[in-house]
Coordinates of N, CA, C and O in Angstrom, one line a residue:
X227 N 0.8 -1.2 0.0 CA 0.0 0.0 0.0 C 0.9 1.3 0.0 O 0.5 2.2 -0.6
X228 N 2.0 1.2 0.7 CA 2.8 2.4 0.8 C 3.5 2.7 -0.5 O 3.7 3.8 -0.9
X229 N 3.8 1.7 -1.3 CA 4.5 1.9 -2.6 C 3.5 2.6 -3.6 O 4.0 3.4 -4.4
X230 N 2.2 2.3 -3.5 CA 1.3 2.9 -4.4 C 1.1 4.4 -4.1 O 1.1 5.2 -5.0
X231 N 1.1 4.8 -2.8 CA 1.0 6.2 -2.4 C 2.3 6.9 -2.8 O 2.2 8.1 -3.2
X232 N 3.4 6.3 -2.7 CA 4.7 6.9 -3.0 C 4.7 7.1 -4.5 O 5.2 8.2 -5.0
X233 N 4.2 6.2 -5.3 CA 4.1 6.4 -6.8 C 3.2 7.5 -7.1 O 3.5 8.3 -8.0
X234 N 2.0 7.6 -6.5 CA 1.1 8.7 -6.7 C 1.7 10.0 -6.4 O 1.5 11.0 -7.0
X235 N 2.5 10.1 -5.3 CA 3.2 11.3 -4.9 C 4.2 11.8 -6.0 O 4.3 12.9 -6.3
X236 N 4.9 10.8 -6.5 CA 5.9 11.1 -7.6 C 5.2 11.6 -8.9 O 5.6 12.6 -9.5
X237 N 4.1 11.0 -9.2 CA 3.3 11.4 -10.4 C 2.8 12.8 -10.2 O 2.9 13.7 -11.0
X238 N 2.3 13.1 -9.0 CA 1.8 14.4 -8.6 C 2.9 15.5 -8.7 O 2.7 16.6 -9.3
X239 N 4.0 15.1 -8.2 CA 5.2 16.1 -8.3 C 5.6 16.4 -9.7 O 5.9 17.5 -10.0
X240 N 5.6 15.4 -10.6 CA 6.0 15.6 -12.0 C 4.9 16.4 -12.7 O 5.2 17.3 -13.5
X241 N 3.6 16.2 -12.4 CA 2.5 17.0 -13.0 C 2.6 18.4 -12.6 O 2.5 19.3 -13.4
X242 N 2.8 18.7 -11.3 CA 2.9 20.0 -10.8 C 4.1 20.7 -11.4 O 4.1 21.9 -11.7
X243 N 5.2 20.0 -11.5 CA 6.4 20.6 -12.1 C 6.2 21.0 -13.5 O 6.6 22.0 -14.0
X244 N 5.5 20.1 -14.3 CA 5.2 20.3 -15.7 C 4.3 21.5 -15.9 O 4.5 22.3 -16.7
X245 N 3.3 21.6 -15.0 CA 2.4 22.8 -15.1 C 3.2 24.1 -14.8 O 3.0 25.1 -15.5
X246 N 4.0 24.1 -13.7 CA 4.7 25.3 -13.4 C 5.7 25.7 -14.5 O 5.9 26.9 -14.8
X247 N 6.3 24.7 -15.1 CA 7.2 24.9 -16.2 C 6.5 25.5 -17.4 O 6.9 26.5 -18.0
X248 N 5.3 25.0 -17.7 CA 4.5 25.5 -18.8 C 4.1 27.0 -18.5 O 4.1 27.8 -19.3
X249 N 3.7 27.2 -17.2 CA 3.2 28.6 -16.8 C 4.4 29.6 -17.0 O 4.2 30.7 -17.5
X250 N 5.6 29.1 -16.5 CA 6.8 30.0 -16.6 C 7.1 30.3 -18.0 O 7.4 31.5 -18.4
X251 N 7.2 29.3 -18.9 CA 7.5 29.5 -20.3 C 6.5 30.3 -21.0 O 6.8 31.1 -21.9
X252 N 5.2 30.2 -20.7 CA 4.2 31.0 -21.3 C 4.3 32.5 -20.9 O 4.0 33.3 -21.7
X253 N 4.7 32.7 -19.7 CA 4.9 34.1 -19.2 C 6.0 34.8 -19.9 O 6.1 36.0 -19.9
X254 N 7.0 34.1 -20.4 CA 8.2 34.7 -21.0 C 7.8 35.4 -22.3 O 8.4 36.4 -22.7
X255 N 6.7 35.0 -23.0 CA 6.3 35.6 -24.2 C 5.5 36.9 -24.0 O 5.2 37.6 -25.0
X256 N 5.2 37.3 -22.8 CA 4.5 38.5 -22.5 C 5.4 39.7 -22.3 O 6.6 39.5 -21.9
X257 N 4.9 40.9 -22.5 CA 5.7 42.1 -22.3 C 6.0 42.4 -20.9 O 5.0 42.4 -20.0
X258 N 7.2 42.5 -20.5 CA 7.6 42.6 -19.1 C 7.4 44.0 -18.5 O 6.9 44.2 -17.4
X259 N 7.9 45.1 -19.2 CA 7.8 46.4 -18.6 C 9.0 46.6 -17.6 O 10.0 45.9 -17.7
X260 N 8.8 47.5 -16.7 CA 9.9 47.8 -15.7 C 9.2 47.7 -14.3 O 8.0 47.5 -14.2
X261 N 10.1 47.8 -13.3 CA 9.5 47.7 -11.9 C 8.6 48.9 -11.6 O 7.7 48.7 -10.8
X262 N 8.9 50.0 -12.1 CA 8.1 51.2 -11.9 C 6.8 51.2 -12.8 O 5.8 51.8 -12.4
X263 N 6.9 50.6 -14.0 CA 5.8 50.6 -14.9 C 5.7 49.1 -15.4 O 6.1 48.9 -16.5
X264 N 5.2 48.2 -14.6 CA 5.2 46.8 -15.0 C 4.2 46.6 -16.1 O 3.1 47.2 -16.2
X265 N 4.6 45.7 -17.0 CA 3.8 45.3 -18.1 C 2.9 44.1 -17.7 O 2.9 43.6 -16.6
X266 N 2.1 43.6 -18.7 CA 1.2 42.5 -18.4 C 1.9 41.2 -18.0 O 1.3 40.3 -17.4
X267 N 3.2 41.0 -18.3 CA 3.9 39.8 -18.1 C 4.8 39.9 -16.8 O 5.4 38.9 -16.4
X268 N 4.8 41.0 -16.1 CA 5.6 41.1 -14.9 C 5.2 40.2 -13.8 O 6.0 39.4 -13.3
X269 N 4.0 40.3 -13.3 CA 3.5 39.4 -12.2 C 3.5 38.0 -12.6 O 3.9 37.1 -11.8
X270 N 3.0 37.6 -13.8 CA 3.1 36.2 -14.2 C 4.5 35.6 -14.2 O 4.7 34.5 -13.9
X271 N 5.5 36.4 -14.6 CA 6.8 35.9 -14.6 C 7.3 35.7 -13.2 O 8.0 34.7 -12.9
X272 N 7.1 36.6 -12.3 CA 7.5 36.4 -10.9 C 6.7 35.2 -10.3 O 7.3 34.4 -9.7
X273 N 5.4 35.1 -10.6 CA 4.7 34.0 -10.1 C 5.2 32.7 -10.7 O 5.3 31.7 -9.9
X274 N 5.4 32.7 -11.9 CA 5.9 31.4 -12.6 C 7.3 31.0 -12.1 O 7.6 29.9 -11.9
X275 N 8.2 32.0 -11.8 CA 9.5 31.7 -11.3 C 9.4 31.1 -9.9 O 10.0 30.1 -9.6
X276 N 8.6 31.7 -9.0 CA 8.4 31.2 -7.7 C 7.7 29.8 -7.7 O 8.1 28.9 -6.9
X277 N 6.7 29.6 -8.6 CA 6.0 28.4 -8.7 C 7.0 27.3 -9.2 O 7.0 26.2 -8.6
X278 N 7.8 27.6 -10.1 CA 8.8 26.7 -10.6 C 9.8 26.3 -9.6 O 10.2 25.1 -9.4
X279 N 10.3 27.3 -8.8 CA 11.2 27.0 -7.7 C 10.6 26.1 -6.6 O 11.2 25.1 -6.2
X280 N 9.4 26.4 -6.2 CA 8.7 25.5 -5.2 C 8.4 24.1 -5.7 O 8.6 23.2 -5.0
X281 N 7.9 24.0 -6.9 CA 7.7 22.6 -7.4 C 8.9 21.9 -7.7 O 8.9 20.6 -7.5
X282 N 10.0 22.5 -8.0 CA 11.3 21.8 -8.2 C 11.8 21.3 -6.9 O 12.3 20.2 -6.8
X283 N 11.6 22.1 -5.8 CA 12.0 21.7 -4.5 C 11.2 20.5 -4.0 O 11.7 19.5 -3.5
X284 N 9.9 20.5 -4.3 CA 9.0 19.4 -4.0 C 9.4 18.2 -4.8 O 9.4 17.1 -4.2
X285 N 9.7 18.3 -6.0 CA 10.1 17.2 -6.9 C 11.3 16.5 -6.4 O 11.4 15.3 -6.3
X286 N 12.3 17.4 -6.0 CA 13.6 16.8 -5.5 C 13.3 16.1 -4.1 O 13.8 15.0 -3.9
X287 N 12.5 16.6 -3.3 CA 12.1 16.0 -2.0 C 11.4 14.6 -2.2 O 11.7 13.7 -1.5
X288 N 10.6 14.6 -3.2 CA 9.8 13.3 -3.5 C 10.7 12.3 -4.1 O 10.6 11.1 -3.8
X289 N 11.7 12.7 -4.9 CA 12.5 11.7 -5.6 C 13.7 11.2 -4.7 O 14.3 10.2 -5.0
X290 N 13.9 11.9 -3.6 CA 14.9 11.3 -2.7 C 14.4 10.1 -2.0 O 13.2 9.9 -1.8
X291 N 15.3 9.1 -1.7 CA 14.9 7.9 -1.1 C 14.4 8.2 0.3 O 14.9 9.1 1.0
X292 N 13.4 7.4 0.7 CA 12.8 7.6 2.0 C 13.8 7.1 3.1 O 14.5 6.2 2.8
X293 N 13.8 7.7 4.3 CA 14.7 7.2 5.4 C 14.3 5.8 5.8 O 13.1 5.4 5.6
X294 N 15.2 5.1 6.4 CA 15.0 3.8 6.9 C 13.9 3.7 8.0 O 13.5 4.7 8.5
X295 N 13.5 2.5 8.3 CA 12.5 2.3 9.3 C 12.9 2.8 10.7 O 12.1 3.2 11.5
X296 N 14.2 2.7 11.0 CA 14.7 3.2 12.3 C 14.4 4.7 12.5 O 14.1 5.1 13.6
X297 N 14.7 5.4 11.4 CA 14.5 6.9 11.5 C 13.0 7.2 11.6 O 12.6 8.2 12.2
X298 N 12.2 6.4 10.9 CA 10.7 6.7 11.0 C 10.2 6.4 12.4 O 9.2 7.0 12.8
X299 N 10.8 5.4 13.1 CA 10.3 5.1 14.4 C 10.6 6.2 15.4 O 9.9 6.4 16.4
X300 N 11.6 7.0 15.1 CA 11.9 8.1 16.0 C 11.0 9.3 15.8 O 11.0 10.2 16.7
X301 N 10.3 9.4 14.7 CA 9.4 10.5 14.5 C 8.3 10.5 15.5 O 7.7 9.5 15.8
X302 N 7.9 11.7 16.0 CA 6.8 11.7 17.0 C 5.5 11.4 16.3 O 5.3 11.7 15.1
X303 N 4.6 10.8 17.0 CA 3.3 10.4 16.5 C 2.5 11.7 16.2 O 2.6 12.7 16.9
X304 N 1.7 11.7 15.1 CA 0.9 12.8 14.8 C -0.3 12.9 15.7 O -1.0 11.9 15.8
X305 N -0.5 14.0 16.3 CA -1.6 14.1 17.2 C -2.9 14.6 16.5 O -2.9 14.7 15.3
X306 N -3.8 15.0 17.3 CA -5.1 15.6 16.7 C -4.9 17.0 16.2 O -3.8 17.5 16.1
X307 N -6.0 17.6 15.9 CA -6.0 19.0 15.4 C -5.6 19.9 16.5 O -6.0 19.8 17.7
X308 N -4.8 20.9 16.2 CA -4.4 22.0 17.2 C -5.4 23.1 17.0 O -5.2 24.1 16.3
X309 N -6.5 23.0 17.8 CA -7.6 24.0 17.7 C -7.1 25.4 18.2 O -7.6 26.4 17.7
X310 N -6.2 25.5 19.1 CA -5.6 26.8 19.5 C -5.0 27.5 18.4 O -5.2 28.7 18.2
X311 N -4.2 26.7 17.6 CA -3.5 27.3 16.5 C -4.5 27.7 15.4 O -4.4 28.8 14.8
X312 N -5.5 26.9 15.1 CA -6.5 27.2 14.1 C -7.2 28.5 14.4 O -7.3 29.4 13.6
X313 N -7.8 28.6 15.7 CA -8.6 29.7 16.0 C -7.7 31.0 16.3 O -8.1 32.1 16.1
X314 N -6.4 30.7 16.7 CA -5.5 31.8 16.9 C -5.1 32.5 15.6 O -5.0 33.7 15.5
X315 N -4.8 31.7 14.6 CA -4.5 32.2 13.3 C -5.7 32.9 12.7 O -5.5 34.0 12.1
X316 N -6.9 32.3 12.8 CA -8.1 33.0 12.4 C -8.3 34.3 13.1 O -8.6 35.4 12.4
X317 N -8.0 34.4 14.4 CA -8.2 35.6 15.1 C -7.1 36.7 14.7 O -7.4 37.8 14.6
X318 N -5.9 36.2 14.4 CA -4.9 37.1 14.0 C -5.2 37.7 12.6 O -5.0 38.9 12.4
X319 N -5.8 36.9 11.7 CA -6.2 37.3 10.4 C -7.3 38.4 10.5 O -7.3 39.4 9.8
X320 N -8.2 38.2 11.4 CA -9.3 39.1 11.6 C -8.9 40.4 12.2 O -9.4 41.5 12.0
X321 N -7.9 40.3 13.1 CA -7.4 41.5 13.9 C -6.4 42.4 13.1 O -6.3 43.5 13.3
X322 N -5.8 41.8 12.0 CA -4.8 42.5 11.3 C -5.2 43.8 10.7 O -4.5 44.8 10.8
X323 N -6.4 43.9 10.0 CA -6.8 45.2 9.5 C -6.9 46.3 10.5 O -6.6 47.4 10.3
X324 N -7.4 45.9 11.7 CA -7.6 46.9 12.8 C -6.2 47.3 13.4 O -6.0 48.4 13.8
X325 N -5.3 46.4 13.4 CA -3.9 46.7 13.9 C -3.2 47.6 13.0 O -2.3 48.4 13.4
X326 N -3.5 47.5 11.7 CA -2.8 48.4 10.7 C -3.0 49.9 11.0 O -2.1 50.7 10.8
X327 N -4.1 50.2 11.5 CA -4.4 51.6 11.8 C -3.6 52.2 12.9 O -3.1 53.3 12.8
X328 N -3.3 51.4 13.9 CA -2.5 51.8 15.0 C -1.0 51.5 15.0 O -0.2 52.4 15.3
X329 N -0.7 50.4 14.5 CA 0.7 50.0 14.5 C 1.4 50.2 13.2 O 2.6 50.0 13.1
X330 N 0.7 50.7 12.2 CA 1.2 50.9 10.8 C 1.7 49.6 10.2 O 1.4 48.5 10.8
X331 N 2.3 49.6 9.1 CA 2.5 48.3 8.3 C 3.5 47.4 9.0 O 3.2 46.2 9.2
X332 N 4.7 47.8 9.2 CA 5.8 46.9 9.6 C 5.5 46.4 11.0 O 5.6 45.1 11.2
X333 N 5.1 47.2 12.0 CA 4.9 46.7 13.3 C 3.7 45.7 13.4 O 3.7 44.7 14.0
X334 N 2.6 46.1 12.7 CA 1.4 45.2 12.6 C 1.7 43.9 11.9 O 1.3 42.8 12.4
X335 N 2.4 44.0 10.8 CA 2.7 42.7 10.1 C 3.6 41.9 10.9 O 3.4 40.6 10.9
X336 N 4.6 42.5 11.5 CA 5.5 41.7 12.4 C 4.8 41.0 13.5 O 4.9 39.8 13.7
X337 N 3.9 41.8 14.2 CA 3.2 41.2 15.3 C 2.3 40.0 14.9 O 2.3 39.0 15.6
X338 N 1.6 40.2 13.8 CA 0.6 39.2 13.4 C 1.4 38.0 12.9 O 1.1 36.8 13.2
X339 N 2.4 38.2 12.1 CA 3.2 37.0 11.6 C 3.9 36.3 12.7 O 3.9 35.0 12.7
X340 N 4.5 37.0 13.7 CA 5.1 36.4 14.8 C 4.1 35.5 15.6 O 4.4 34.4 16.0
X341 N 3.0 36.1 15.9 CA 1.9 35.4 16.6 C 1.5 34.1 15.9 O 1.4 33.0 16.5
X342 N 1.3 34.2 14.6 CA 0.9 33.0 13.8 C 2.0 31.9 13.9 O 1.7 30.7 14.0
X343 N 3.2 32.3 13.7 CA 4.3 31.4 13.7 C 4.5 30.7 15.1 O 4.8 29.5 15.2
X344 N 4.3 31.5 16.1 CA 4.4 30.9 17.5 C 3.3 29.9 17.7 O 3.5 28.9 18.4
X345 N 2.1 30.3 17.2 CA 1.0 29.4 17.4 C 1.2 28.0 16.7 O 0.8 27.0 17.1
X346 N 1.9 28.1 15.6 CA 2.2 26.8 14.8 C 3.3 26.0 15.5 O 3.2 24.8 15.5
X347 N 4.3 26.6 16.0 CA 5.4 25.9 16.7 C 5.7 26.6 18.0 O 6.7 27.4 18.0
X348 N 5.0 26.3 19.0 CA 5.2 27.1 20.3 C 6.5 26.8 21.0 O 6.9 27.6 21.8
X349 N 7.2 25.7 20.6 CA 8.4 25.4 21.4 C 9.6 26.3 20.9 O 10.5 26.5 21.7
X350 N 9.5 26.9 19.7 CA 10.6 27.8 19.3 C 10.1 29.2 19.4 O 8.9 29.5 19.3
X351 N 11.0 30.1 19.7 CA 10.6 31.5 19.8 C 11.6 32.4 19.1 O 11.2 33.5 18.6
X352 N 12.9 32.0 18.9 CA 13.8 32.9 18.2 C 13.7 32.9 16.7 O 13.7 33.9 16.1
X353 N 13.5 31.7 16.1 CA 13.4 31.6 14.7 C 12.1 32.3 14.2 O 12.2 33.1 13.2
X354 N 11.0 32.1 14.8 CA 9.8 32.9 14.3 C 9.9 34.4 14.4 O 9.4 35.1 13.6
X355 N 10.7 34.8 15.4 CA 10.9 36.3 15.6 C 11.6 36.8 14.4 O 11.2 37.8 13.8
X356 N 12.8 36.2 14.0 CA 13.5 36.7 12.9 C 12.8 36.5 11.5 O 12.9 37.3 10.6
X357 N 12.1 35.4 11.4 CA 11.3 35.1 10.2 C 10.2 36.2 10.0 O 10.0 36.7 9.0
X358 N 9.5 36.5 11.1 CA 8.4 37.5 11.1 C 9.0 38.9 10.8 O 8.4 39.6 10.0
X359 N 10.1 39.2 11.4 CA 10.7 40.5 11.1 C 11.2 40.6 9.6 O 10.9 41.6 9.0
X360 N 11.8 39.5 9.1 CA 12.1 39.5 7.7 C 10.9 39.6 6.8 O 11.0 40.3 5.7
X361 N 9.9 38.9 7.1 CA 8.7 39.0 6.3 C 8.1 40.4 6.3 O 7.6 40.9 5.2
X362 N 8.0 41.0 7.4 CA 7.4 42.3 7.5 C 8.2 43.4 6.7 O 7.7 44.1 5.9
X363 N 9.5 43.4 7.0 CA 10.4 44.4 6.3 C 10.5 44.0 4.8 O 10.4 44.9 4.0
X364 N 10.6 42.8 4.5 CA 10.7 42.4 3.1 C 9.4 42.7 2.3 O 9.5 43.2 1.2
X365 N 8.3 42.4 2.9 CA 7.0 42.7 2.1 C 6.8 44.2 2.0 O 6.3 44.7 1.0
X366 N 7.3 45.0 3.0 CA 7.2 46.4 2.9 C 8.0 47.0 1.8 O 7.6 47.8 1.0
X367 N 9.3 46.5 1.7 CA 10.2 46.9 0.7 C 9.7 46.5 -0.7 O 9.8 47.3 -1.6
X368 N 9.2 45.3 -0.8 CA 8.7 44.9 -2.1 C 7.5 45.7 -2.6 O 7.4 46.2 -3.7
X369 N 6.5 45.8 -1.7 CA 5.3 46.5 -2.1 C 5.4 48.0 -2.2 O 4.9 48.6 -3.1
X370 N 6.1 48.6 -1.3 CA 6.2 50.1 -1.3 C 7.3 50.6 -2.2 O 7.0 51.5 -3.0
X371 N 8.5 50.1 -2.1 CA 9.6 50.6 -2.9 C 9.6 50.1 -4.4 O 9.8 50.8 -5.3
X372 N 9.4 48.8 -4.5 CA 9.5 48.1 -5.8 C 8.3 48.3 -6.6 O 8.3 48.7 -7.8
X373 N 7.1 48.0 -6.0 CA 5.8 48.1 -6.8 C 5.1 49.4 -6.6 O 4.1 49.7 -7.3
X374 N 5.5 50.3 -5.7 CA 4.9 51.6 -5.5 C 3.5 51.6 -4.9 O 2.7 52.5 -5.1
X375 N 3.2 50.6 -4.1 CA 1.9 50.5 -3.4 C 2.0 51.4 -2.1 O 2.9 51.3 -1.4
X376 N 0.9 52.2 -1.9 CA 0.8 53.0 -0.7 C 0.4 52.2 0.4 O -0.7 51.6 0.4
X377 N 1.2 52.1 1.5 CA 0.9 51.3 2.7 C 0.9 52.3 3.9 O 1.5 53.4 3.8
X378 N 0.2 51.9 5.0 CA 0.1 52.7 6.1 C 1.6 53.0 6.7 O 2.3 52.0 6.9
X379 N 2.0 54.2 6.8 CA 3.3 54.5 7.2 C 3.4 55.2 8.5 O 2.6 56.1 8.8
X380 N 4.4 54.8 9.3 CA 4.7 55.4 10.6 C 6.2 55.6 10.6 O 6.9 55.8 9.6
X381 N 6.8 55.7 11.8 CA 8.2 56.0 12.0 C 9.1 55.0 11.3 O 10.0 55.3 10.6
X382 N 8.9 53.7 11.5 CA 9.7 52.6 10.9 C 9.7 52.7 9.4 O 10.7 52.5 8.7
X383 N 8.5 52.9 8.8 CA 8.3 52.9 7.4 C 9.1 54.2 6.8 O 9.7 54.1 5.8
X384 N 9.0 55.3 7.5 CA 9.7 56.5 7.0 C 11.2 56.3 7.1 O 11.9 56.8 6.2
X385 N 11.6 55.6 8.1 CA 13.1 55.3 8.3 C 13.5 54.5 7.1 O 14.6 54.7 6.5
X386 N 12.8 53.4 6.7 CA 13.1 52.6 5.6 C 13.1 53.4 4.3 O 13.9 53.1 3.4
X387 N 12.2 54.3 4.1 CA 12.1 55.1 2.9 C 13.4 56.0 2.8 O 13.9 56.1 1.7
X388 N 13.8 56.5 3.9 CA 15.0 57.4 3.9 C 16.3 56.5 3.6 O 17.2 57.0 2.9
X389 N 16.3 55.3 4.1 CA 17.5 54.5 3.9 C 17.5 54.0 2.5 O 18.5 54.0 1.8
X390 N 16.3 53.6 2.0 CA 16.2 53.0 0.6 C 16.2 54.1 -0.5 O 16.4 53.7 -1.6
X391 N 16.1 55.3 -0.2 CA 16.2 56.4 -1.2 C 14.8 56.8 -1.6 O 14.3 57.2 -2.4

């Protein structure tokens, strides 16, 4: 039974990789434009690149041989659903628009992302902190400086604007 599911997983990985390759190659034929004035092919090319990267990583993971039975025995048993994480993430998602008004973009995005990451893996606290910080600053830089989207700005955002030019 396990061999059949493994084969299905490989087939799925190849189909997803083929689709993402087709999407990426199709987006190359569209007009790109610039970062300040993007053309109709700008977002599809970025999406296709990221999709191709993710499906390639998934394909590589699926094609690697499975670990031996001794390593599988060490894996912790999968428990039930984590309702605290489910409702906590839902609550964070609902609270985010209201937090944007008071905390502005970077602080609100950092707080919500950090809370969601801690709810998913409560045993770790340092990694989610830096990941949430990187996500908040990175998304601000991409949307405001690269794509020119107007975001709620406070002290931190103005500081990044001055540093970034």
